[in-house]
Coordinates of C-alpha atoms in Angstrom, one line a residue:
X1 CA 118.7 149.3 131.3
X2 CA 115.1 149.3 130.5
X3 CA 112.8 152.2 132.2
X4 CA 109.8 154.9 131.8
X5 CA 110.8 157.8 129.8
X6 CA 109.8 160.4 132.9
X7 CA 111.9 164.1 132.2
X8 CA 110.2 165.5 135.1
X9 CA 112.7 166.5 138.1
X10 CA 111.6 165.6 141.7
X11 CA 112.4 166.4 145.2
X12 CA 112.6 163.2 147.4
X13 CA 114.2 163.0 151.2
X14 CA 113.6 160.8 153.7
X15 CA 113.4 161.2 157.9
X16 CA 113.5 159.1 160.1
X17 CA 112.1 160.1 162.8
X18 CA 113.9 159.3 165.8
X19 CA 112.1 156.2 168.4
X20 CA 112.2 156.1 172.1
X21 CA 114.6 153.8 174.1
X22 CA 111.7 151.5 174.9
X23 CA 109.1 150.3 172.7
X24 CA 106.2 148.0 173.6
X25 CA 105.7 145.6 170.9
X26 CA 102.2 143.6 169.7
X27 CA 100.3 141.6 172.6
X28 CA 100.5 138.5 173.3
X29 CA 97.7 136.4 174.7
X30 CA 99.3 133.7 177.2
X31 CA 98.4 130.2 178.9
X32 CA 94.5 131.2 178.1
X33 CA 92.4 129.2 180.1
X34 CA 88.3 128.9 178.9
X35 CA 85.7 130.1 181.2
X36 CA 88.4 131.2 183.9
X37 CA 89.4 134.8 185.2
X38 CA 93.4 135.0 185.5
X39 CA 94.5 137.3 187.9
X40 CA 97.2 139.3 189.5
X41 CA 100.3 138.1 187.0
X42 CA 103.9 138.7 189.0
X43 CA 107.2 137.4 187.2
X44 CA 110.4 136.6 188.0
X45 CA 113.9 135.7 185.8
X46 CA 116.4 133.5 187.2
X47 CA 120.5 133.1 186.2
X48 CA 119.6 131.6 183.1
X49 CA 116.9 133.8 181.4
X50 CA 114.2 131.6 182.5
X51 CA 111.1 133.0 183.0
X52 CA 108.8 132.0 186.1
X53 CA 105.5 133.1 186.1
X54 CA 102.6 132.8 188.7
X55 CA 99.2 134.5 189.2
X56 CA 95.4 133.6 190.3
X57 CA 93.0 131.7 188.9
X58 CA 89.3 132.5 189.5
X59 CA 86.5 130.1 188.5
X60 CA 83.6 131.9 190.7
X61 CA 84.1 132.1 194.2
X62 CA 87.4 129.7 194.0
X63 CA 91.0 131.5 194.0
X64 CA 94.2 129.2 193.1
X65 CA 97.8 130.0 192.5
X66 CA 99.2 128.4 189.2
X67 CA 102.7 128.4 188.0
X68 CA 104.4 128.3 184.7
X69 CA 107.8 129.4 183.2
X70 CA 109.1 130.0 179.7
X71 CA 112.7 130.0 178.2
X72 CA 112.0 132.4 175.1
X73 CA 111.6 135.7 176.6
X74 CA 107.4 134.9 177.3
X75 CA 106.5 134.1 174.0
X76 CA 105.5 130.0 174.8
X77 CA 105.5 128.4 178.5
X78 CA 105.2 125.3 179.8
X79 CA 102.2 123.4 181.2
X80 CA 100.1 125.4 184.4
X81 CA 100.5 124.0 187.4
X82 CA 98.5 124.5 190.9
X83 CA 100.9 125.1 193.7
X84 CA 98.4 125.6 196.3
X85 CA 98.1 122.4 198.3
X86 CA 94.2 122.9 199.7
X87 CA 92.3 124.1 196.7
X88 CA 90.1 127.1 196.1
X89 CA 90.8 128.7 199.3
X90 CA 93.3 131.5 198.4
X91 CA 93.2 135.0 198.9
X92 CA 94.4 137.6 196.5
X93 CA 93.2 141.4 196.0
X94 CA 94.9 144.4 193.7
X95 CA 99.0 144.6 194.1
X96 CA 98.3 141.2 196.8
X97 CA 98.2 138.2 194.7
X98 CA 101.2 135.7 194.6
X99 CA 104.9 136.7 194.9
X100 CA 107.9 134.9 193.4
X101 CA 111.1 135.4 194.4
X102 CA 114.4 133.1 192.9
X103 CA 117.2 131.3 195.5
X104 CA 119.4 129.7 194.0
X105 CA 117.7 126.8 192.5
X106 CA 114.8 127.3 194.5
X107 CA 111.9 128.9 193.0
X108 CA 109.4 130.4 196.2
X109 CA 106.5 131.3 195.9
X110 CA 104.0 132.9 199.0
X111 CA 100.9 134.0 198.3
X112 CA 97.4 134.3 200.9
X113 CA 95.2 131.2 202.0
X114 CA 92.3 131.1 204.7
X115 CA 92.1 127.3 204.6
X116 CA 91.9 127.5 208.6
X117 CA 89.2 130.3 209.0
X118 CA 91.8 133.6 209.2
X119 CA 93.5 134.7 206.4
X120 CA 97.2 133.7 206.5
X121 CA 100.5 133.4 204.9
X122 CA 101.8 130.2 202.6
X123 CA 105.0 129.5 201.2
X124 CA 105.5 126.7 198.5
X125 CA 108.9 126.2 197.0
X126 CA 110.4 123.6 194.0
X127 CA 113.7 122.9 194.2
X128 CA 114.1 121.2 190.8
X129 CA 112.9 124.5 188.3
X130 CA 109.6 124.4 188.6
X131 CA 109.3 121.3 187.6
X132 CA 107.7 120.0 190.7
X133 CA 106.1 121.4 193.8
X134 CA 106.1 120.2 198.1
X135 CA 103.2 121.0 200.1
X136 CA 102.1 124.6 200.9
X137 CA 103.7 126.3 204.7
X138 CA 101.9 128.4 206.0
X139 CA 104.3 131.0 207.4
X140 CA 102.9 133.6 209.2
X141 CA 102.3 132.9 213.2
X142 CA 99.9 135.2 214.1
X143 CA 96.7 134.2 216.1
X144 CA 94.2 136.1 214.0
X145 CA 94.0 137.6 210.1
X146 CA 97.2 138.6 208.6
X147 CA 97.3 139.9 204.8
X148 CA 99.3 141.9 202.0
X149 CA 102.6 140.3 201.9
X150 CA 105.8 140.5 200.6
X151 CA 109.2 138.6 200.0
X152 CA 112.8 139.5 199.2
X153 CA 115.9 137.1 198.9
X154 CA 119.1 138.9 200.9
X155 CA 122.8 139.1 199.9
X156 CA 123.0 136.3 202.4
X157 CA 120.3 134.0 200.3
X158 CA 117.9 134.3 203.7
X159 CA 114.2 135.2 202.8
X160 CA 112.9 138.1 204.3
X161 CA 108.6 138.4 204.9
X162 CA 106.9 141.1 206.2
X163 CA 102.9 141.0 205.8
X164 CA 99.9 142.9 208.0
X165 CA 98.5 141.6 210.9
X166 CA 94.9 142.3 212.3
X167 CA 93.3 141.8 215.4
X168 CA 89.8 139.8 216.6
X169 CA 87.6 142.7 215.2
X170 CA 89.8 143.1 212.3
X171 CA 91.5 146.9 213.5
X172 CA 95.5 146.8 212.4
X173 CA 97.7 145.8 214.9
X174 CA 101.3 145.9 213.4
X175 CA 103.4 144.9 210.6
X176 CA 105.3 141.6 211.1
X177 CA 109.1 140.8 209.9
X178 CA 110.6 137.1 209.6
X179 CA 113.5 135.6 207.9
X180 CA 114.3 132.5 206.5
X181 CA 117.6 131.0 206.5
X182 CA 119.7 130.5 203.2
X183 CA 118.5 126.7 201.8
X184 CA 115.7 126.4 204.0
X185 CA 112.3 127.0 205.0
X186 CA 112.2 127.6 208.1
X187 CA 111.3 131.2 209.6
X188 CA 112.1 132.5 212.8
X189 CA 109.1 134.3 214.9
X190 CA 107.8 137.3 213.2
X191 CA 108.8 140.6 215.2
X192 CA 106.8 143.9 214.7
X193 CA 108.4 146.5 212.1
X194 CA 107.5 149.3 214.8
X195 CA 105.7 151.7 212.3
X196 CA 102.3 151.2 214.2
X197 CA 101.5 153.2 217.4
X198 CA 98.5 155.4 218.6
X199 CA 98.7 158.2 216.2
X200 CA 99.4 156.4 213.5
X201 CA 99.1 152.7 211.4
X202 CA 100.0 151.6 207.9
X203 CA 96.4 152.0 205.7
X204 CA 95.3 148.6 206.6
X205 CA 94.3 147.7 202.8
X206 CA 97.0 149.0 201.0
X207 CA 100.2 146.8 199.7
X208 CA 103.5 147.4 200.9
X209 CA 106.7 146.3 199.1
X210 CA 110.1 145.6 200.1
X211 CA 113.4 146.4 198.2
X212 CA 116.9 144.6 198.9
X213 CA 119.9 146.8 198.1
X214 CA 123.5 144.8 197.3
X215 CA 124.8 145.6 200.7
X216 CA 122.1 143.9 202.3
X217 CA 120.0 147.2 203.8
X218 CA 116.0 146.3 203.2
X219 CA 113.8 149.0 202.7
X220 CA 110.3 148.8 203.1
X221 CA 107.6 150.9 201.6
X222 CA 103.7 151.7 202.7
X223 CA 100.9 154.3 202.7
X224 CA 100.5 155.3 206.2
X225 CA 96.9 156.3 208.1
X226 CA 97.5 159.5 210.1
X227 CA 93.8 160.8 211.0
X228 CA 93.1 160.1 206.9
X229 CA 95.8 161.2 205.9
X230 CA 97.3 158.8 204.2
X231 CA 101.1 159.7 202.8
X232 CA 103.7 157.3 201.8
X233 CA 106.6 156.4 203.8
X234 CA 109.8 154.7 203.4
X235 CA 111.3 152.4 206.6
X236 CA 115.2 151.0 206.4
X237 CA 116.3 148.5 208.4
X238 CA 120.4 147.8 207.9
X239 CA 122.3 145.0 206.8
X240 CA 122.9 142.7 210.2
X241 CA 121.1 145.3 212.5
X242 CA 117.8 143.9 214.8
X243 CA 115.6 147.0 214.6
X244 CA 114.3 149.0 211.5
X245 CA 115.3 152.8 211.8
X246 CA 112.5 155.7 211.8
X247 CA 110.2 156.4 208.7
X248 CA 111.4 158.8 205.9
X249 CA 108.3 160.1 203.6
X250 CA 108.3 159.7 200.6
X251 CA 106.3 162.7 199.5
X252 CA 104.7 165.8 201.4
X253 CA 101.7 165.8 198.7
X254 CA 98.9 166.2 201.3
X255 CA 96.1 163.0 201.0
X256 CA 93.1 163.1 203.5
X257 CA 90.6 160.4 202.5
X258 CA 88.1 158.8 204.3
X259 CA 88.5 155.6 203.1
X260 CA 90.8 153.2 202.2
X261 CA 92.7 153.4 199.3
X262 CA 93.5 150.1 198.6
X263 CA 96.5 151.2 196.4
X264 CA 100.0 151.0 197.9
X265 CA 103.5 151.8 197.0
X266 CA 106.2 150.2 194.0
X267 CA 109.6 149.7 195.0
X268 CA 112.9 150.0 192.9
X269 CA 116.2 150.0 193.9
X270 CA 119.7 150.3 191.8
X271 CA 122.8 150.9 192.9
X272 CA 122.4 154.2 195.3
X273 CA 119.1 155.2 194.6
X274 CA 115.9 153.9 194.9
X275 CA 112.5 154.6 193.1
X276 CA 109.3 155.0 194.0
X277 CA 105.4 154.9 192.4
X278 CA 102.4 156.2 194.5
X279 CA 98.9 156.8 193.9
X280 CA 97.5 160.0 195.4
X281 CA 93.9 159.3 196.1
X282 CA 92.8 163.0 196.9
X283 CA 94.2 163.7 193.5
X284 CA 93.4 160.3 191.4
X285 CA 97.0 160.8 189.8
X286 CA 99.8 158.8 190.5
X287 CA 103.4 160.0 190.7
X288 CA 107.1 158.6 190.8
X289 CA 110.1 160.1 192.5
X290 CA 113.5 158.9 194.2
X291 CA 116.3 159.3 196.3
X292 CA 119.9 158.5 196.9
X293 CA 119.9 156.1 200.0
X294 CA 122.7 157.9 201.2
X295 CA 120.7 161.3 202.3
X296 CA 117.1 159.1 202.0
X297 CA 115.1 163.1 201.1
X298 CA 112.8 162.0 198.3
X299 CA 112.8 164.6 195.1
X300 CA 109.9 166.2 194.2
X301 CA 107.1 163.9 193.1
X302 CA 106.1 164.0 189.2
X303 CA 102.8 163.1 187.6
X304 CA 103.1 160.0 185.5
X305 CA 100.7 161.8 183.2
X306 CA 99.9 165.4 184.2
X307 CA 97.9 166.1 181.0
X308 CA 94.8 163.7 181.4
X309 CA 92.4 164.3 184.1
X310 CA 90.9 161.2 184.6
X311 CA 92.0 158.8 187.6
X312 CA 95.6 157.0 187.3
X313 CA 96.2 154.3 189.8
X314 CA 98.3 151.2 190.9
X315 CA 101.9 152.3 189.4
X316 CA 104.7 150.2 189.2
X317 CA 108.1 151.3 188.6
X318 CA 111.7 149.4 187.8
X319 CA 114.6 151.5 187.6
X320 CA 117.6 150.5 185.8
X321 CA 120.3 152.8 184.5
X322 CA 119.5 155.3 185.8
X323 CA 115.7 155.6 184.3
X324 CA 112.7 155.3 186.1
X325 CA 110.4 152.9 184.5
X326 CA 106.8 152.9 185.0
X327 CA 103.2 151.1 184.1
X328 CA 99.7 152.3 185.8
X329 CA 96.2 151.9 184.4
X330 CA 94.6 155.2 183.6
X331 CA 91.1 155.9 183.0
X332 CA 91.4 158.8 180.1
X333 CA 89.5 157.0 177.8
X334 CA 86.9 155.4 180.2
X335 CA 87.7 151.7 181.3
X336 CA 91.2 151.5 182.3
X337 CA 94.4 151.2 180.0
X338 CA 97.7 150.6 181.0
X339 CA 100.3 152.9 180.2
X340 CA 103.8 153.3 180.4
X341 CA 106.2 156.0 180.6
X342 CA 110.2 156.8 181.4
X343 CA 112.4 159.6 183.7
X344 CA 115.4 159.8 184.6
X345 CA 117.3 160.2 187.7
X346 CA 117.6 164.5 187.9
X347 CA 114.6 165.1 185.4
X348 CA 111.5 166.5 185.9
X349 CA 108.8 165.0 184.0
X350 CA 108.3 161.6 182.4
X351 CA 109.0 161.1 178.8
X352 CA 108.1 158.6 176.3
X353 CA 104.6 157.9 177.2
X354 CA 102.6 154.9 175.4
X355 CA 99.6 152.8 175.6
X356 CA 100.7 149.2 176.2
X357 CA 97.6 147.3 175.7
X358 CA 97.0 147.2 171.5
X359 CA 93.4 146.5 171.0
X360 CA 91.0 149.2 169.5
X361 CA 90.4 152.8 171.2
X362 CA 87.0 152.9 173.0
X363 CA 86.9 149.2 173.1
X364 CA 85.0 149.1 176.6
X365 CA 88.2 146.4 177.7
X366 CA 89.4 146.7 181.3
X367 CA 93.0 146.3 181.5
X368 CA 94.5 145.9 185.2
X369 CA 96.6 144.2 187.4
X370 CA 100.0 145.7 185.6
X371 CA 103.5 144.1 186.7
X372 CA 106.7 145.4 184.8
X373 CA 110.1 143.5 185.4
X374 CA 113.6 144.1 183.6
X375 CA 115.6 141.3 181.8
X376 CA 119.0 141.2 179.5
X377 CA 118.0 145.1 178.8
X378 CA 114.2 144.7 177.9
X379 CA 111.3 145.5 179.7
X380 CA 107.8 143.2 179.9
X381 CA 105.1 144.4 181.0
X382 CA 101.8 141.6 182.2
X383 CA 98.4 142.3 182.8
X384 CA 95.0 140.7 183.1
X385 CA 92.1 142.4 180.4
X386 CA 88.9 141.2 179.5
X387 CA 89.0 141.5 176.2
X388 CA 88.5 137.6 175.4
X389 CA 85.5 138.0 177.7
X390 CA 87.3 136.6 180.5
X391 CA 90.1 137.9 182.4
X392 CA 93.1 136.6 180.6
X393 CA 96.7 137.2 180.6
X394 CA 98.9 139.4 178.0
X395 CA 102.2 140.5 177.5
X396 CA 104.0 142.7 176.0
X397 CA 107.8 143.7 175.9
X398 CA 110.7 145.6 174.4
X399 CA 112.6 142.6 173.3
X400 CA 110.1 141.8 170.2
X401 CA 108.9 143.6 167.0
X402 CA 109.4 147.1 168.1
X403 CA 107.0 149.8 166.2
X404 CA 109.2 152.5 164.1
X405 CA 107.7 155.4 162.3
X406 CA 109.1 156.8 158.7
X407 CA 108.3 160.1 157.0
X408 CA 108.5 160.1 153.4
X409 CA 108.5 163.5 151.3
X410 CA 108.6 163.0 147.8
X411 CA 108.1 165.0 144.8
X412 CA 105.6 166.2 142.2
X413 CA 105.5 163.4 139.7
X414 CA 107.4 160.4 140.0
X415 CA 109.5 159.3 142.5
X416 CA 111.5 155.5 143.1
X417 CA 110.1 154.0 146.4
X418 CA 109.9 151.1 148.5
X419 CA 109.0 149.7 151.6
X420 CA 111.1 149.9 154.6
X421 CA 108.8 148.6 157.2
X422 CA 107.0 145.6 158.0
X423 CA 103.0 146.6 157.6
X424 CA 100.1 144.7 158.0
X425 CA 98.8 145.9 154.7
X426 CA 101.2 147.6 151.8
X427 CA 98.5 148.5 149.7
X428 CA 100.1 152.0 147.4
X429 CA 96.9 153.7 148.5
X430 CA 97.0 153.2 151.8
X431 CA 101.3 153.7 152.2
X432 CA 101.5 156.6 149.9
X433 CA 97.5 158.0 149.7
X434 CA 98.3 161.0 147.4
X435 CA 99.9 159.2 145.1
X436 CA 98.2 158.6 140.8
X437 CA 95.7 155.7 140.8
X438 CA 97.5 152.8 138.9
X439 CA 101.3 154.6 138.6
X440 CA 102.4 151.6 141.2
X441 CA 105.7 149.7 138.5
X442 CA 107.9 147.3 139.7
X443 CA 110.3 145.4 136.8
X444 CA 111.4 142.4 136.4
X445 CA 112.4 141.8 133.2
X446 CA 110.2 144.6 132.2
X447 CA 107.3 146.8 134.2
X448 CA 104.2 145.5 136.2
X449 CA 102.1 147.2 137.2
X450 CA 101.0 146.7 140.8
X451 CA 98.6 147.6 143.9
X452 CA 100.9 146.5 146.9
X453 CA 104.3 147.1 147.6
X454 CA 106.9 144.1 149.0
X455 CA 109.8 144.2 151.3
X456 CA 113.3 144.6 149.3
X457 CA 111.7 145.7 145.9
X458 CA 111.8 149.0 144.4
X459 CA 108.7 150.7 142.5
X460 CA 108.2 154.1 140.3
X461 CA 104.9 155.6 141.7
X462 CA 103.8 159.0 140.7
X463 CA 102.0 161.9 142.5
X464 CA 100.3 164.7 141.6
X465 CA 101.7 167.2 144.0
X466 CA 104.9 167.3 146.1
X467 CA 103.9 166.0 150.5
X468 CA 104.8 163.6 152.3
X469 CA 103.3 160.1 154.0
X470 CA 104.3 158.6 157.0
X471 CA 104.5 155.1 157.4
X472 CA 104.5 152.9 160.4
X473 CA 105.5 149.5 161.3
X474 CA 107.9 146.7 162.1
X475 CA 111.4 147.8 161.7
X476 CA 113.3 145.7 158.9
X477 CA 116.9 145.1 160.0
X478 CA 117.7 142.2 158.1
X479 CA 116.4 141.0 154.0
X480 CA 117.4 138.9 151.4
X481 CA 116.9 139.8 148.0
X482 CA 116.4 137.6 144.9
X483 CA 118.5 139.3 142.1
X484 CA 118.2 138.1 138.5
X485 CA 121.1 139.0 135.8
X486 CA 121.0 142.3 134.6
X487 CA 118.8 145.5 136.0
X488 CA 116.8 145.0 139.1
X489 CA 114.8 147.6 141.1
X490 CA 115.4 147.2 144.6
X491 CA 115.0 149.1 148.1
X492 CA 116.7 148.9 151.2
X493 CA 115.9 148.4 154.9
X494 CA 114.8 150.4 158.0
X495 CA 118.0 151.9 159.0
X496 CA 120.3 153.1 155.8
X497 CA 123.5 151.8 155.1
X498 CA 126.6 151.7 153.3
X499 CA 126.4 150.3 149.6
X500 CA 129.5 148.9 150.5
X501 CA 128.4 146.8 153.4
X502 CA 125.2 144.9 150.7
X503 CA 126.6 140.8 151.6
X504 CA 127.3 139.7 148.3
X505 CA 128.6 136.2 149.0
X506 CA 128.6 135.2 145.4
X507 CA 129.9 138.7 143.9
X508 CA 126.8 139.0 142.3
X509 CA 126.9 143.2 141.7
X510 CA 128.7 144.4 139.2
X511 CA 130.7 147.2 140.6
X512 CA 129.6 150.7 140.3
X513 CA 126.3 149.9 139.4
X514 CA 123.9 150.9 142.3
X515 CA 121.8 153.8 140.8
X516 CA 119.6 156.1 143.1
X517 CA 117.1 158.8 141.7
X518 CA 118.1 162.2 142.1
X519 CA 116.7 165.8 141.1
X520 CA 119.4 166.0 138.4
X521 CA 118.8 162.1 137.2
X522 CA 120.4 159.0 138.0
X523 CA 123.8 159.2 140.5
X524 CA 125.4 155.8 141.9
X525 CA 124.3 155.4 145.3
X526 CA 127.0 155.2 148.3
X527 CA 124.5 155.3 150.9
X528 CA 121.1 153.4 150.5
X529 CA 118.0 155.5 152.3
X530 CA 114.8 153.6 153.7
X531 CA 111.8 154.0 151.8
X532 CA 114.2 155.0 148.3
X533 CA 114.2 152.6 145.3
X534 CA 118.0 151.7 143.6
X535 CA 118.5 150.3 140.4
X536 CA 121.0 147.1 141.0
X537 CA 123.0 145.2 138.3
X538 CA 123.8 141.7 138.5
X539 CA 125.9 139.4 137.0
X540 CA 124.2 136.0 138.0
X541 CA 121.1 135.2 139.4
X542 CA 121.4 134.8 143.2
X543 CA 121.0 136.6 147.1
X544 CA 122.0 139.5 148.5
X545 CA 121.1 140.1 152.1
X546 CA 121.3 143.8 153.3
X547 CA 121.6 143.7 156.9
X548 CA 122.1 146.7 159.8
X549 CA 125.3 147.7 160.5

């Protein structure tokens, strides 16, 4: 075996430092439209893993709902299509833009139109996957404006609505319930929820939602107007039963404001419990909390981010196994971000808190409009941002590349490396900055010397003084490697592994013949470590692929 003569001993050890549960990969730009704002993204998944996607797009003064769905996880979709019948007259604010819901094969979608002079509700449905769309409904049956609606799909397939209705001079007058019957459009005369009297009104420009549990129970969700003070409250009305029962608040955190907030409530509901998100204007923080539906007495309320001052607004929450999940825009760093963060049911404070959006700090970008939605154990997350110039739409989710973090501490002198993440640049200087200038050696046949270091090789690269680097990236879980007979240098993957567990289709490796570099000299290698270099003898030319376990 052919090597440098290096007598020095070193100290090399590798940690990797543990990740969170949930990762938000790159961004991805989607459907981009030139010269158009895109607005208000909300998502839904059907049976299949089909994603259906709708939102707003604004050219001026002119609002229209498009449509598109994609069937790999949001990375491609399909051709956007209008689904508003009478064009440029929709309506759509913050949290109130379209809403998709799935039935069966139908796909729904309601959204706000005020075609006739009054803002009002319309439903538009496809029966055949989005592939084609009817005429727009319109829905609501009040005389004057109605606004902020919402749809759910029942254990019995009917579609429950529930949006605000106004009166002549625009003053609240109550919040309407209708239903649908299962395979049809066709809803019966919207009844008041009974959450509106003389003392109090839901804040008349703030977004409810509406939660289905499995045993048909639908809970609704608002910021209430008490004199200006403007909690959040929770209203259940029981499977099969005609009336909603009294409101249940959702926190006691004290908000007297003048105004309107124009920020409202997120829903989540999983098995017994159900979550919530809430903006407290008073305090411009937003919080999330939840309660078993059996005893419906909210916990204590915690701040998505209690460290930054700066406002926090619009949260969304999904909770699945038991975790609260949660996205907001926050303003710590000017223009608004959106952020995301994680608690679970019986803890009190969020964990795992991250920046979703990926372009540069102290861009000046607004990022808003956040949606989050849960699918085959991922998370993705949709906004609007302006960093295009326009308004566009980006995703990002927990099913792609997922970002992993290595520490490396090596030795004074010379140490066998690699790479064990994908990185946009693997320049030695910038992956290990302390090492010598021009110690970089891979072999093949004999040394190179090099400036960059590639997945799956291994390298001799000397330093000065003993530290440590950390490198961050793409996680590597599965590489091929081109071997050549004899002695190659070679390095392993993200995750270590058992030498034993290397697929060596054409028994290429000569048994007992994977070398790692120790303190005390060379030892064969059981148990290959990212970020380590191993000398590997072969006796053919071929692949190897080493692969997770």
């Amino acid at each position: 075996m052919r090597k440098l003569i290096i007598p020095a001993i070193i100290v090399f050890t590798i940690v990797l430092n543990a990740q969170p549960s949930f990762e938000f990969g790159q961004n991805y730009q989607i459907i981009s439209v030139n010269n158009v704002n895109q607005k208000f993204p909300y998502a839904a998944f059907d049976s299949n893993g089909t994603l259906h996607l709708v939102w707003v797009n604004q050219s001026g003064s002119n609002l229209n709902v498009y449509y598109a769905q994609s069937v790999d996880e949001g990375y491609s979709y399909s051709d956007p299509v209008r689904i508003n019948f009478h064009v440029h007259t929709v309506v759509a604010y913050i949290q109130a833009g379209p809403k998709i819901v799935i039935r069966d094969d139908e796909i729904v979608v309601v959204f706000m139109d005020d075609r006739t002079g009054y803002t009002s509700v319309y439903v538009n449905v496809s029966t055949d996957g989005g592939m084609t769309w009817g005429e727009d409904l319109k829905v609501s049956d009040q005389q004057y404006l109605v606004a902020y609606h919402n749809i759910g799909v029942g254990v019995d397939n009917e579609l429950h609505l529930i949006y605000y209705s106004y009166n002549n001079n625009y003053s609240f007058n109550s919040v309407r319930y209708a239903t649908s019957p299962s395979g049809l459009i066709d809803f019966s005369p919207s009844e008041p929820v009974g959450i509106a009297n003389e003392e109090m009104e839901p804040c008349d420009c703030c977004q409810p939602d509406l939660v289905i549990r499995g045993n048909g129970d639908l809970y609704i969700g608002y910021r209430n107007n008490n004199s200006n003070l403007r909690t959040h409250y929770l209203v259940r009305k029981s499977f099969l039963s005609d009336n909603f029962q009294e409101p249940v608040e959702i926190s006691n955190i004290s908000d007297i404001v003048s105004y309107c907030p124009s920020s409202g409530p997120s829903l989540s509901i999983e098995n017994n419990y159900i979550a919530c998100g809430f903006h407290v204007s008073q305090e411009n923080n937003s919080y999330v909390n939840y309660t078993s539906l059996d005893l419906l007495e909210f916990s204590p309320a915690v701040n998505v981010n209690p460290g930054s001052a700066p406002q926090q607004n619009f949260p969304v929450v999904v909770l699945k196994e038991s975790v609260i999940h949660t996205v907001w825009m926050d303003y710590r760093d000017g223009n608004s971000d959106i952020y995301y963060a994680a608690m679970g049911l019986g803890a009190t404070e969020v964990v795992n808190e991250q920046k979703i959006n990926d372009d540069p700090e102290n861009s000046n970008h607004v990022h808003k409009d956040p949606f989050l939605i849960w699918n085959d154990n991922n998370l993705y997350c949709f906004w609007s941002d302006n960093r295009t110039g326009n308004y566009q739409l980006f995703m990002a989710t927990t099913s792609g590349d997922q970002s992993a973090t290595i520490t490396v501490d090596y030795g004074q002198d010379w140490n066998l490396v690699g790479l064990p993440l994908e990185v946009e640049d693997g320049s030695y200087n910038l992956i290990f900055p302390e090492s010598i200038e021009g110690t970089l050696y891979s072999f093949d046949d004999g040394y190179s010397l090099e400036t960059s270091l590639i997945q799956g090789k291994g390298y001799w690269l000397r330093f000065e003084s003993a530290g440590s680097t950390t490198i961050t990236g793409t996680p590597v879980t599965e590489l091929t490697i081109s071997l050549n007979e004899g002695w190659n240098l070679i390095s392993g993957i993200t995750n270590s592994f058992h030498s034993s567990h290397i697929h060596d289709p054409d028994g290429l490796i000569i048994p007992g013949t994977i070398y790692g570099f120790t303190p005390n000299g060379y030892s064969e290698a059981e148990i290959l470590y990212p970020g380590k270099g191993y000398w590997i003898r072969a006796n053919n030319s071929g692949n190897i692929i080493l692969a997770s376990d």
